[in-house]
Amino acid sequence: MPTVVVGYVPKPEGDAALDKAIEEARLRGADLVVVHSHRERGHEAEPDLADVRARLEQAGVEFDIRQLVRGFEAAEDLVSVAESSDADLIVIGLRRRTPVGKLILGSNAQRVLLDAHCPVLAVKA
Amino acid sequence: MPTVVVGYVPKPEGDAALDKAIEEARLRGADLVVVHSHRERGHEAEPDLADVRARLEQAGVEFDIRQLVRGFEAAEDLVSVAESSDADLIVIGLRRRTPVGKLILGSNAQRVLLDAHCPVLAVKA
């Protein structure tokens, strides 16, 4: 079964990535693994992923949500889940602009693009 | 008709991008636009794209090869062709390592990822 892995954050770029990942999973008849990483428990509130679950259920794709609370960077978690799932595709969201309006590619996005063992699809919010 | 645009260079990462773009065009029932840019005519030999054409013909996708000889950067050409074709997807190849073995994301790749108006699929050689 092909597998699509998506890095989810509760932000516009995370929503754009999730929508695109659902579309790609349907196109490929693939399972979808949604990865959400926190740096530390408690430091940041654990988001309510009920909305995400509802979107996935409505989309009719087979899915798995993994909330990772570890000391690693989000990019490392995503690449490692993709590798262990033998993923065919990773989907990531890019911020269109920094708060000061400058366009830059974040370090997490760069690491996923460079370290991934499979193609990476980058979408903007 | 959906459209996939791919940036082609006669290097391993360009071949990887072309192969993936053919696969994606078939999956989506899309036309494929292959963009190859030179900075200057004469400065760099114009590559023989007969092999590329043969691969595309054999793949059975509708395609168009555009050789651009202009003063712009390759990233600019690619994004501009994607925009004028109302592309659904841009496919680019990433070098896995620099000659000294360091992993970096080239400036052309960064510009395409940031400037593109559609999702960008990055593949490695």
Short mmCIF file of C-alpha atoms in Angstrom, two decimals, chain A:
data_model
loop_
_atom_site.label_atom_id
_atom_site.label_comp_id
_atom_site.label_asym_id
_atom_site.label_seq_id
_atom_site.Cartn_x
_atom_site.Cartn_y
_atom_site.Cartn_z
CA MET A 1 0.00 0.00 0.00
CA PRO A 2 1.51 3.39 -0.89
CA THR A 3 1.94 5.76 2.02
CA VAL A 4 1.83 9.56 2.19
CA VAL A 5 3.25 11.23 5.31
CA VAL A 6 2.33 14.81 6.20
CA GLY A 7 3.78 17.16 8.78
CA TYR A 8 0.91 18.89 10.54
CA VAL A 9 0.99 22.07 12.60
CA PRO A 10 -2.17 23.95 13.66
CA LYS A 11 -1.32 26.93 11.40
CA PRO A 12 -2.42 27.94 7.89
CA GLU A 13 0.56 26.20 6.27
CA GLY A 14 -0.22 23.02 8.25
CA ASP A 15 -3.82 23.09 7.07
CA ALA A 16 -2.69 23.60 3.46
CA ALA A 17 -0.31 20.64 3.81
CA LEU A 18 -3.07 18.46 5.26
CA ASP A 19 -5.52 19.33 2.47
CA LYS A 20 -2.92 18.58 -0.18
CA ALA A 21 -1.86 15.35 1.52
CA ILE A 22 -5.48 14.14 1.57
CA GLU A 23 -5.75 14.92 -2.16
CA GLU A 24 -2.48 13.08 -2.90
CA ALA A 25 -3.45 10.07 -0.77
CA ARG A 26 -6.73 9.75 -2.67
CA LEU A 27 -4.99 10.15 -6.05
CA ARG A 28 -2.50 7.42 -5.16
CA GLY A 29 -4.86 5.15 -3.22
CA ALA A 30 -2.44 5.63 -0.34
CA ASP A 31 -2.64 5.48 3.44
CA LEU A 32 -2.05 8.81 5.13
CA VAL A 33 0.14 9.24 8.21
CA VAL A 34 -0.28 12.62 9.94
CA VAL A 35 2.70 13.57 12.10
CA HIS A 36 2.42 16.28 14.71
CA SER A 37 5.46 16.92 16.91
CA HIS A 38 5.78 18.99 20.04
CA ARG A 39 9.13 19.97 21.40
CA GLU A 40 8.04 19.52 25.05
CA ARG A 41 4.86 18.54 26.81
CA GLY A 42 3.35 21.38 28.77
CA HIS A 43 5.55 24.02 27.16
CA GLU A 44 3.08 24.33 24.32
CA ALA A 45 -0.54 23.27 24.71
CA GLU A 46 -1.30 19.99 23.00
CA PRO A 47 -3.68 21.02 20.25
CA ASP A 48 -7.05 19.49 19.85
CA LEU A 49 -6.70 17.34 16.78
CA ALA A 50 -10.44 16.51 16.68
CA ASP A 51 -10.85 18.81 13.67
CA VAL A 52 -8.04 17.08 11.85
CA ARG A 53 -9.56 13.68 12.64
CA ALA A 54 -12.97 14.86 11.36
CA ARG A 55 -11.44 16.12 8.10
CA LEU A 56 -9.64 12.83 7.57
CA GLU A 57 -12.74 10.77 8.32
CA GLN A 58 -14.80 12.85 5.93
CA ALA A 59 -12.14 12.50 3.22
CA GLY A 60 -12.51 8.73 3.34
CA VAL A 61 -8.78 7.95 3.37
CA GLU A 62 -7.12 5.41 5.65
CA PHE A 63 -5.19 7.42 8.19
CA ASP A 64 -3.07 7.32 11.30
CA ILE A 65 -2.34 10.37 13.50
CA ARG A 66 0.94 10.35 15.39
CA GLN A 67 1.54 12.91 18.06
CA LEU A 68 5.19 12.87 18.95
CA VAL A 69 6.40 14.49 22.12
CA ARG A 70 10.13 14.19 22.00
CA GLY A 71 13.35 16.08 22.26
CA PHE A 72 13.94 15.99 18.51
CA GLU A 73 13.27 18.64 15.95
CA ALA A 74 10.02 18.35 13.98
CA ALA A 75 11.98 17.71 10.77
CA GLU A 76 13.76 14.77 12.33
CA ASP A 77 10.47 13.25 13.54
CA LEU A 78 8.88 13.64 10.13
CA VAL A 79 11.79 12.13 8.19
CA SER A 80 12.06 9.28 10.68
CA VAL A 81 8.32 8.42 10.51
CA ALA A 82 8.51 8.60 6.70
CA GLU A 83 11.46 6.26 6.68
CA SER A 84 9.91 3.73 9.04
CA SER A 85 6.63 3.85 7.07
CA ASP A 86 8.53 3.37 3.79
CA ALA A 87 6.66 6.48 2.58
CA ASP A 88 6.26 7.30 -1.10
CA LEU A 89 5.77 10.99 -0.45
CA ILE A 90 6.16 13.57 2.33
CA VAL A 91 3.97 16.68 2.24
CA ILE A 92 5.08 19.85 4.08
CA GLY A 93 3.63 23.33 4.36
CA LEU A 94 5.76 26.43 3.79
CA ARG A 95 5.06 29.79 5.37
CA ARG A 96 4.65 32.30 2.63
CA ARG A 97 6.33 35.09 4.56
CA THR A 98 8.04 35.78 7.84
CA PRO A 99 6.41 38.30 10.20
CA VAL A 100 8.54 41.06 8.63
CA GLY A 101 7.42 40.09 5.14
CA LYS A 102 10.64 38.47 3.97
CA LEU A 103 10.52 35.22 2.07
CA ILE A 104 12.72 32.55 3.60
CA LEU A 105 12.75 28.82 3.66
CA GLY A 106 12.62 27.69 7.29
CA SER A 107 15.28 25.38 8.66
CA ASN A 108 12.76 22.61 9.30
CA ALA A 109 11.59 22.68 5.67
CA GLN A 110 15.20 22.67 4.45
CA ARG A 111 16.06 19.69 6.62
CA VAL A 112 13.07 17.67 5.45
CA LEU A 113 13.88 18.47 1.81
CA LEU A 114 17.52 17.46 2.25
CA ASP A 115 17.19 14.49 4.60
CA ALA A 116 14.08 12.78 3.22
CA HIS A 117 14.55 9.48 1.45
CA CYS A 118 11.48 10.03 -0.71
CA PRO A 119 10.09 12.93 -2.80
CA VAL A 120 8.87 15.93 -0.81
CA LEU A 121 5.89 18.01 -1.88
CA ALA A 122 5.95 21.58 -0.55
CA VAL A 123 2.76 23.64 -0.50
CA LYS A 124 2.03 27.16 0.67
CA ALA A 125 -0.85 28.38 2.78
#
